[in-house]
Coordinates of C-alpha atoms and ligand atoms in Angstrom, one line a residue:
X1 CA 20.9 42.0 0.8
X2 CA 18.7 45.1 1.4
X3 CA 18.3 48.5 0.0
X4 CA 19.8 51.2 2.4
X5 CA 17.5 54.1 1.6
X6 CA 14.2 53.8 3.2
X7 CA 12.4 55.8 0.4
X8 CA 13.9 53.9 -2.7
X9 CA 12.3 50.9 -0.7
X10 CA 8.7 52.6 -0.6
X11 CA 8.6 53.3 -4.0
X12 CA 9.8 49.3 -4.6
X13 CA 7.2 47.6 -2.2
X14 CA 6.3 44.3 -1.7
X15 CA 4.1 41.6 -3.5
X16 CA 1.6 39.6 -1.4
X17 CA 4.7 37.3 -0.1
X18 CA 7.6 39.3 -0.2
X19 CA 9.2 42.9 -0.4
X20 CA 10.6 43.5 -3.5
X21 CA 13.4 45.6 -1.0
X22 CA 15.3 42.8 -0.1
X23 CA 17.1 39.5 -1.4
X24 CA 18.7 36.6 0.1
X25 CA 22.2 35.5 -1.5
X26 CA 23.6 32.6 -0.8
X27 CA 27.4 31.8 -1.1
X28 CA 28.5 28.7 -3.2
X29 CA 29.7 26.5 -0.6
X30 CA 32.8 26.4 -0.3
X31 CA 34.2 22.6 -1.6
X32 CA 37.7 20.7 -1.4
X33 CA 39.0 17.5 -2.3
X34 CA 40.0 14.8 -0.5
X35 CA 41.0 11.5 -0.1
X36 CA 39.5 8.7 0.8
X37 CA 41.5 6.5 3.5
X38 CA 38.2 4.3 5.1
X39 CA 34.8 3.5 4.7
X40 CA 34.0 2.8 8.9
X41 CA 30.9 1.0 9.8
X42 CA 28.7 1.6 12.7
X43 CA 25.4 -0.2 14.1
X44 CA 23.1 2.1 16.0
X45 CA 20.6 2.0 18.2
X46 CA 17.8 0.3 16.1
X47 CA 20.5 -2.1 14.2
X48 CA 20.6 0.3 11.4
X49 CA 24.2 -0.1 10.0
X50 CA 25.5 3.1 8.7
X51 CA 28.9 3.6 6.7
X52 CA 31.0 7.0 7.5
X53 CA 33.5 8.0 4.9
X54 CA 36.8 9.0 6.9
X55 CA 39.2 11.6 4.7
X56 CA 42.1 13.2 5.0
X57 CA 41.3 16.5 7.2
X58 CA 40.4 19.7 5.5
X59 CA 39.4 23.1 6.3
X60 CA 36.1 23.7 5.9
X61 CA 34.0 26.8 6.9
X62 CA 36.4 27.0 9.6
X63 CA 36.9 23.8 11.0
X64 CA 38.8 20.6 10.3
X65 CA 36.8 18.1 8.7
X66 CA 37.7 14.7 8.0
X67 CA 34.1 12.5 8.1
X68 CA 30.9 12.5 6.2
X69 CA 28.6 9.6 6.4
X70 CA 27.5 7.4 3.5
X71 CA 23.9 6.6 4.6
X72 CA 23.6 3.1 2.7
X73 CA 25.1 0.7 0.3
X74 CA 22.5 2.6 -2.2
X75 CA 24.1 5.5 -2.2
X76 CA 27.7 4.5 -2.3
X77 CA 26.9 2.6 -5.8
X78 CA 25.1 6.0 -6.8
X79 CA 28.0 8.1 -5.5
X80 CA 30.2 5.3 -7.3
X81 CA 32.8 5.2 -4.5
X82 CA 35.6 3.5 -3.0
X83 CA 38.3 3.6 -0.5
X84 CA 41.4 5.4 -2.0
X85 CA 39.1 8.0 -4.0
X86 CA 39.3 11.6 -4.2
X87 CA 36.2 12.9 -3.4
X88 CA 34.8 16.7 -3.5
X89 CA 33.8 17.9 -0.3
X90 CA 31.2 20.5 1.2
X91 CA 29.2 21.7 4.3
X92 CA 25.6 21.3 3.6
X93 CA 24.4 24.3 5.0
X94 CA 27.8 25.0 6.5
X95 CA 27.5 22.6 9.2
X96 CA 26.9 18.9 8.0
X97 CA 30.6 17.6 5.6
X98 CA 29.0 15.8 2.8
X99 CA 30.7 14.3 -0.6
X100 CA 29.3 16.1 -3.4
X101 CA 31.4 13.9 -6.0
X102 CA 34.1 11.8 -6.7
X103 CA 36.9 13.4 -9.0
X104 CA 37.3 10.4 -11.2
X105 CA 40.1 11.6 -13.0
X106 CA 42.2 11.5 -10.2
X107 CA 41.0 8.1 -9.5
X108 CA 43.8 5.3 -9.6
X109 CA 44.1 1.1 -9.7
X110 CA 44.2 1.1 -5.8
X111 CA 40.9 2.3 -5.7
X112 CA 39.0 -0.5 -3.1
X113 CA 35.1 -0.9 -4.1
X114 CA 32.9 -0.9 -0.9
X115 CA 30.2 -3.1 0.6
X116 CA 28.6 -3.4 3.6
X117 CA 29.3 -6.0 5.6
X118 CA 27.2 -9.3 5.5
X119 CA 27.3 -9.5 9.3
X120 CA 27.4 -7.0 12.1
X121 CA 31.1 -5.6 12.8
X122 CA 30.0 -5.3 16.3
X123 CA 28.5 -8.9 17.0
X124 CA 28.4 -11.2 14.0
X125 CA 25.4 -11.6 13.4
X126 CA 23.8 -12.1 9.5
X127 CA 22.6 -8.4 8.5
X128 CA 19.4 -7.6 6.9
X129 CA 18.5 -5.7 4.3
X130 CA 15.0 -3.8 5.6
X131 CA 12.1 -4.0 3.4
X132 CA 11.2 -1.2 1.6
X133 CA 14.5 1.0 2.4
X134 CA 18.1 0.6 1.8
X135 CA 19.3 0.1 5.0
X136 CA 21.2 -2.9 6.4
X137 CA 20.2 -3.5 9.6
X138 CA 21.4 -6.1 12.6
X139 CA 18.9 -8.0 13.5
X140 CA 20.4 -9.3 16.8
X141 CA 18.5 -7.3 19.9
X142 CA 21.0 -8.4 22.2
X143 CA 24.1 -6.8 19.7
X144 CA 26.0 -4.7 22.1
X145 CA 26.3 -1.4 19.8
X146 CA 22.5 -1.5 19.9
X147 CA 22.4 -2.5 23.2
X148 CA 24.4 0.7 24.5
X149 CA 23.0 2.9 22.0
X150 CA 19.4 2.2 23.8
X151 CA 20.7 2.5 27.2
X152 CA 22.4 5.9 25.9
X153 CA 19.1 7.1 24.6
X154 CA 17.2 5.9 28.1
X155 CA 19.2 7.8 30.5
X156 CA 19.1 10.9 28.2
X157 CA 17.4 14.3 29.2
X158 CA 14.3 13.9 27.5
X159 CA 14.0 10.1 28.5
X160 CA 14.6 9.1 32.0
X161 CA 17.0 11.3 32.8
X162 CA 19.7 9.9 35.1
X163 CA 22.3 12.5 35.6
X164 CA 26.0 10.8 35.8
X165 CA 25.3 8.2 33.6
X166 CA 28.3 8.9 31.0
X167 CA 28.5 7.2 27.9
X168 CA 31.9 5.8 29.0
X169 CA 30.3 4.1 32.3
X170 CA 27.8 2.6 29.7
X171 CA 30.1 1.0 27.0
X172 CA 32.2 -0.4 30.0
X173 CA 29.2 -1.9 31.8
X174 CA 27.7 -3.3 28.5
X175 CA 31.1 -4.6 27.8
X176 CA 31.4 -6.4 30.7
X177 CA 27.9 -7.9 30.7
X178 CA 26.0 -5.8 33.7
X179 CA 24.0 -4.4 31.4
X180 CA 22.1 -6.3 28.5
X181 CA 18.7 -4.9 28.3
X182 CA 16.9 -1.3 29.7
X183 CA 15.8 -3.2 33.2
X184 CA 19.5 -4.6 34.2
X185 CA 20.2 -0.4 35.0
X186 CA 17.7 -1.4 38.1
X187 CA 19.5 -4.4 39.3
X188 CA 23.1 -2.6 39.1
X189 CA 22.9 -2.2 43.0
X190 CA 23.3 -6.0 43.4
X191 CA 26.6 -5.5 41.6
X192 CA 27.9 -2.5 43.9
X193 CA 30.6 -4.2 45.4
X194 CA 32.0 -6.0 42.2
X195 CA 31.6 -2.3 40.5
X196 CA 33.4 -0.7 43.4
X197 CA 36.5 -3.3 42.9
X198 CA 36.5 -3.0 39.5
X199 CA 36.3 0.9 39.7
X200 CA 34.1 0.7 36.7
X201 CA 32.2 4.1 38.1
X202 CA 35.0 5.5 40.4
X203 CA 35.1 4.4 43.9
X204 CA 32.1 4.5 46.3
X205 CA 31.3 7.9 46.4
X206 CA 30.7 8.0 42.4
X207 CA 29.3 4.5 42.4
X208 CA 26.6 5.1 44.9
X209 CA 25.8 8.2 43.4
X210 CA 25.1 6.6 40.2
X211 CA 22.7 4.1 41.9
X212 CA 21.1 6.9 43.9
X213 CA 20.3 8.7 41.0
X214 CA 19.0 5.2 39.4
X215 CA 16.7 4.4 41.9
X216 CA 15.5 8.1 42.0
X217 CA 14.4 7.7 38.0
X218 CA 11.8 4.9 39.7
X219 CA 9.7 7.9 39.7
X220 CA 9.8 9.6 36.8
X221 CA 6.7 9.9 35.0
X222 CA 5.8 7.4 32.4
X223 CA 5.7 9.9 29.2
X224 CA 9.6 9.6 30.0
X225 CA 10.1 6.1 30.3
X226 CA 8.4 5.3 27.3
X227 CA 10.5 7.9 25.7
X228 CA 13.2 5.8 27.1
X229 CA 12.3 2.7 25.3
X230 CA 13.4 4.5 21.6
X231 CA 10.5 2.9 20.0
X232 CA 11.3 4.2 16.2
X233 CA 9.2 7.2 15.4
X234 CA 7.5 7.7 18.8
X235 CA 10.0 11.1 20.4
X236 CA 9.1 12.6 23.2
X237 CA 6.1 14.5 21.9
X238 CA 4.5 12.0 20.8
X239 CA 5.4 9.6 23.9
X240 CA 3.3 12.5 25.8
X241 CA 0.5 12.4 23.3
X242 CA 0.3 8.5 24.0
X243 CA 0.4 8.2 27.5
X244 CA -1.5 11.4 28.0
X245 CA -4.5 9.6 25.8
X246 CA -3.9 5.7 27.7
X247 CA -2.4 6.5 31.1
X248 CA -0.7 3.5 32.1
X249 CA 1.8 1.6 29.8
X250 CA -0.1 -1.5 30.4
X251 CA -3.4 0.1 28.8
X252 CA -1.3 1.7 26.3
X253 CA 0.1 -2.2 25.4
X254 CA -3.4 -3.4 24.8
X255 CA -4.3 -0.7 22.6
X256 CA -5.0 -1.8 18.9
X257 CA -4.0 0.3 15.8
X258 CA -7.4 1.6 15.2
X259 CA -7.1 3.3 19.4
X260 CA -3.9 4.0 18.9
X261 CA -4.7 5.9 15.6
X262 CA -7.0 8.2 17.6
X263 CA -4.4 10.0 19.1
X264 CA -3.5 13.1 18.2
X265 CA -0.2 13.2 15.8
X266 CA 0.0 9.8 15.5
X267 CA -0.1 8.1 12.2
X268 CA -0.1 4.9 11.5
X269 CA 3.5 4.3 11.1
X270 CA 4.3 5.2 14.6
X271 CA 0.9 3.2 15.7
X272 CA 2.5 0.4 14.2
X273 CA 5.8 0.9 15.6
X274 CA 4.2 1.2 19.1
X275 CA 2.0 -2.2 18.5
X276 CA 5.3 -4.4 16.6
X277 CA 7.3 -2.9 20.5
X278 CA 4.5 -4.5 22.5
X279 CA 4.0 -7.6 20.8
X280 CA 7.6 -8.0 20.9
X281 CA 8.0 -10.8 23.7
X282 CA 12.1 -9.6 24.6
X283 CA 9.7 -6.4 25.2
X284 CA 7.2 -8.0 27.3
X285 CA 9.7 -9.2 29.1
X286 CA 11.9 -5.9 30.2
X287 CA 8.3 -4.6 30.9
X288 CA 7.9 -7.4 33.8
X289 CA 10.8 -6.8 35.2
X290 CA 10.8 -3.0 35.1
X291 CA 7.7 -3.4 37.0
X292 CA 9.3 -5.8 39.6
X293 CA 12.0 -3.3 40.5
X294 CA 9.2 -0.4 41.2
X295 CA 9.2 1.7 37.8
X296 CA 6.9 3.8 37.7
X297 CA 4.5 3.0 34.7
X298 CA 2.1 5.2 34.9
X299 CA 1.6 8.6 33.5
X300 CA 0.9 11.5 36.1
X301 CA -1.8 14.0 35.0
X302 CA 0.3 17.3 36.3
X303 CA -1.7 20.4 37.6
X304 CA -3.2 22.6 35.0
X305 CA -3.2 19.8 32.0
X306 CA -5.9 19.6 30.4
X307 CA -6.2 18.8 26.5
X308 CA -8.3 21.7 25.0
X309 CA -5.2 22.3 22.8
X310 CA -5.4 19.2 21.9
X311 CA -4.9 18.0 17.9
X312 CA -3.9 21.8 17.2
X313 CA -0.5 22.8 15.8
X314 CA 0.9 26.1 17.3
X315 CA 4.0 28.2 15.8
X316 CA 5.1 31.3 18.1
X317 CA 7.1 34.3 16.6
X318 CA 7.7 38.0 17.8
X319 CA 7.8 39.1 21.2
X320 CA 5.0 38.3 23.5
X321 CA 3.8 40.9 26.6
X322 CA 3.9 38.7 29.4
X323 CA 6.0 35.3 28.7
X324 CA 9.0 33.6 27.0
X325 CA 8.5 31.6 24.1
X326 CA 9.5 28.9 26.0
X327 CA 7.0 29.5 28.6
X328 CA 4.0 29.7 26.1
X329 CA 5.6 26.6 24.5
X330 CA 5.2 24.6 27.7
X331 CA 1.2 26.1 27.7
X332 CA 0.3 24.8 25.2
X333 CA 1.8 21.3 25.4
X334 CA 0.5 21.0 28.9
X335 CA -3.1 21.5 27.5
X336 CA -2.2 19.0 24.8
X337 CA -1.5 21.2 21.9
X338 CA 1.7 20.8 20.0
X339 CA 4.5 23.6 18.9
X340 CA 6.2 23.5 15.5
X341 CA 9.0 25.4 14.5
X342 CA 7.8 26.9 11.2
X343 CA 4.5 27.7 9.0
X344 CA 2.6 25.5 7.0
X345 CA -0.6 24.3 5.4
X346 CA -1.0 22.2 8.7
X347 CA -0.5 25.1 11.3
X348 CA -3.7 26.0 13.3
X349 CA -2.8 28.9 15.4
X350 CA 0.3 31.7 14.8
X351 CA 1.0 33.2 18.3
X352 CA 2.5 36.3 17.2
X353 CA 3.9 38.7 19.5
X354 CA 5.5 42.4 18.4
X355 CA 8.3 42.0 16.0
X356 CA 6.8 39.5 13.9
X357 CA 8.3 38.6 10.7
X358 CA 8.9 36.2 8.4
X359 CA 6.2 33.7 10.0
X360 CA 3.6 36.2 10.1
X361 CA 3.7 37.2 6.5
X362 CA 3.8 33.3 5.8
X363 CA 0.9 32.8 8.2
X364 CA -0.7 35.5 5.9
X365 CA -0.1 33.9 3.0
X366 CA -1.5 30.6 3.9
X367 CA -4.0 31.8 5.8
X368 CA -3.3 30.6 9.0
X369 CA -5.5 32.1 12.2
X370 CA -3.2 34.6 14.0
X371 CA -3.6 35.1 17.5
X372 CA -1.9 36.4 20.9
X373 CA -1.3 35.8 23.9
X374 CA -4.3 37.2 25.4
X375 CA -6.3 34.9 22.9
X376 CA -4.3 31.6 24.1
X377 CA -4.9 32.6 27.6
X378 CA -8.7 32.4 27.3
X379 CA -8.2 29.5 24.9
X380 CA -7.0 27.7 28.2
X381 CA -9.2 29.1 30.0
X382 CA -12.5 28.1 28.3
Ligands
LIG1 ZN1 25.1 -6.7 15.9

């Protein structure tokens, strides 16, 4: 809420942080109850088995809603609920249906007590519980939730990008066993016929234009492909930070924690996340064979890269003279830098442009260097 009268906020002002003009209000979410009927399991793409609460539909900041998930056994003991429950629902910041609580006076002798499963609804297999978290996980690598979960992830946009590659066409050729690890996707054309019959993709002209747009992923640069391999904690970013540093996948599965360590944004959970995927035989393996079929494993150094940016956090606001966000965005992650969406202690650079606001009085505050666009340019330049 702000004042109207320009003059009334004058004679207010502002502190160092914030004018004294303006307030944000929040509404109290807005919260119903409802009923429990299910307490579903799924296994995703690292084994991690999550339980989703499904409710009776209600309207909710303008939609239906009818499932929240449950994250971990942990929290259904704290929440203390069961199947049959009434439970208060809300939209944490009016997008995301969460439980708030259950209404235990309403609760009656039907009421089933939960726990997940001890083995994998999906394949059977015993579940672990993971050290040092609450989650139960699968510990199969061949389960086929996990299995098409990975393949999901490594035809995605930011991974290797195959365009066509439904998630319907997936399940179906997990299901059916073509596809058990990453490198099977590159020996589907051996199978064309026996797909074609079976009209798993359509009929030839939406079979072969799946495996054209396979084989044309051979090329794709290796920041992408090891995106692909939904290594736990190493995203895209940080997939181009790696290879950017090693080059080849094969260096980059020699490298030790301490190398590994030395690359910019990478700590050493993600180091050790990249060394536990290498040393992982199954791993090893996929590797081989992706090589066989003619993946490309090798990061190409594009024109104008360089890493002058490089270990340095950037957060754009305003308007700038010459280029989109976007476009400075790409910049500076081309010459190794990264771009964050808000302000903090570990910021280096602000680019702000006209219109500034919130971010450049936070900049301020923290004392973050604020710069423009001319003074990025020559950044890049020098
Ligand atoms: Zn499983």
């Amino acid at each position: 809420m702000k004042l109207n009268n320009l003059a009334d906020r004058r004679q207010l002002g502002t502190t160092s942080k914030v004018p004294k003009w303006a307030v944000a209000y929040k509404y109290p979410p807005e919260e119903k109850t409802a009923r429990i009927l299910d307490i579903e399991v799924s296994v995703g793409r690292t084994g991690r088995i999550t339980p989703t609460a499904v409710f009776e539909p209600v309207r909710l900041c303008g939609t239906m809603v009818s499932r929240a998930t449950l994250h971990n056994q942990d929290f259904i003991d704290q929440l203390d609920v069961g199947i049959g429950d009434y439970v208060k629902v809300y939209k944490s910041g009016e997008i995301i249906p969460k439980i708030r609580e259950v209404v235990k006076e309403q609760r009656d002798s039907s009421v089933q007590r939960f726990h997940l499963p001890e083995f994998c609804p999906v394949c059977g297999t015993k579940t672990v519980r993971e050290k040092d978290t609450a989650d139960m996980k699968c510990p199969s690598p061949n389960c086929p939730s996990q299995v098409e979960r990975r393949i999901i992830n490594f035809v995605s946009r930011d991974a290797m990008d195959i365009k066509g590659f439904g998630t319907v066409y997936i399940e179906e050729l997990v299901r059916r066993g073509f596809i058990n690890t990453i490198a099977d996707i590159f020996v589907l054309k051996e199978h064309r016929t026996q797909m074609i019959e079976e009209g798993i993709i359509g009929k030839e002209k939406n079979t072969d234009k799946l495996l054209d747009a396979i084989e044309g992923a051979k090329q794709r640069d290796a920041c992408q492909l090891l995106t692909g391999f939904g290594i736990p904690n190493v995203g895209k970013a940080a997939a181009k930070a790696v290879m950017k540093q090693f080059g080849t996948i094969e260096k980059l599965a020699d490298a030790g924690m301490e190398q590994l360590m030395e690359v910019p944004d990478i700590g050493e959970v993600s180091a050790r996340c990249i060394r536990n995927f290498f040393k992982d035989v199954s791993n090893q393996e996929m590797i081989r064979r992706l090589e066989a079929e003619g993946v490309n494993m090798t990061h190409i150094r594009q024109e104008g890269d360089s890493d002058r940016l490089a270990g340095m956090t950037f957060v754009i606001t305003g308007t700038l003279p010459n280029m989109e966000r976007k476009q400075a965005a790409q910049l500076i992650e081309q010459n190794g830098g990264k771009v964050s969406g808000s302000v903090s202690k570990k910021t280096t650079y602000l680019l702000a442009g006209e219109n500034a606001g919130s971010k450049l009085t936070k900049a301020q505050t923290l004392g973050v260097d604020v710069i423009d666009e001319e003074r990025l340019l020559e950044m890049i330049r020098n």
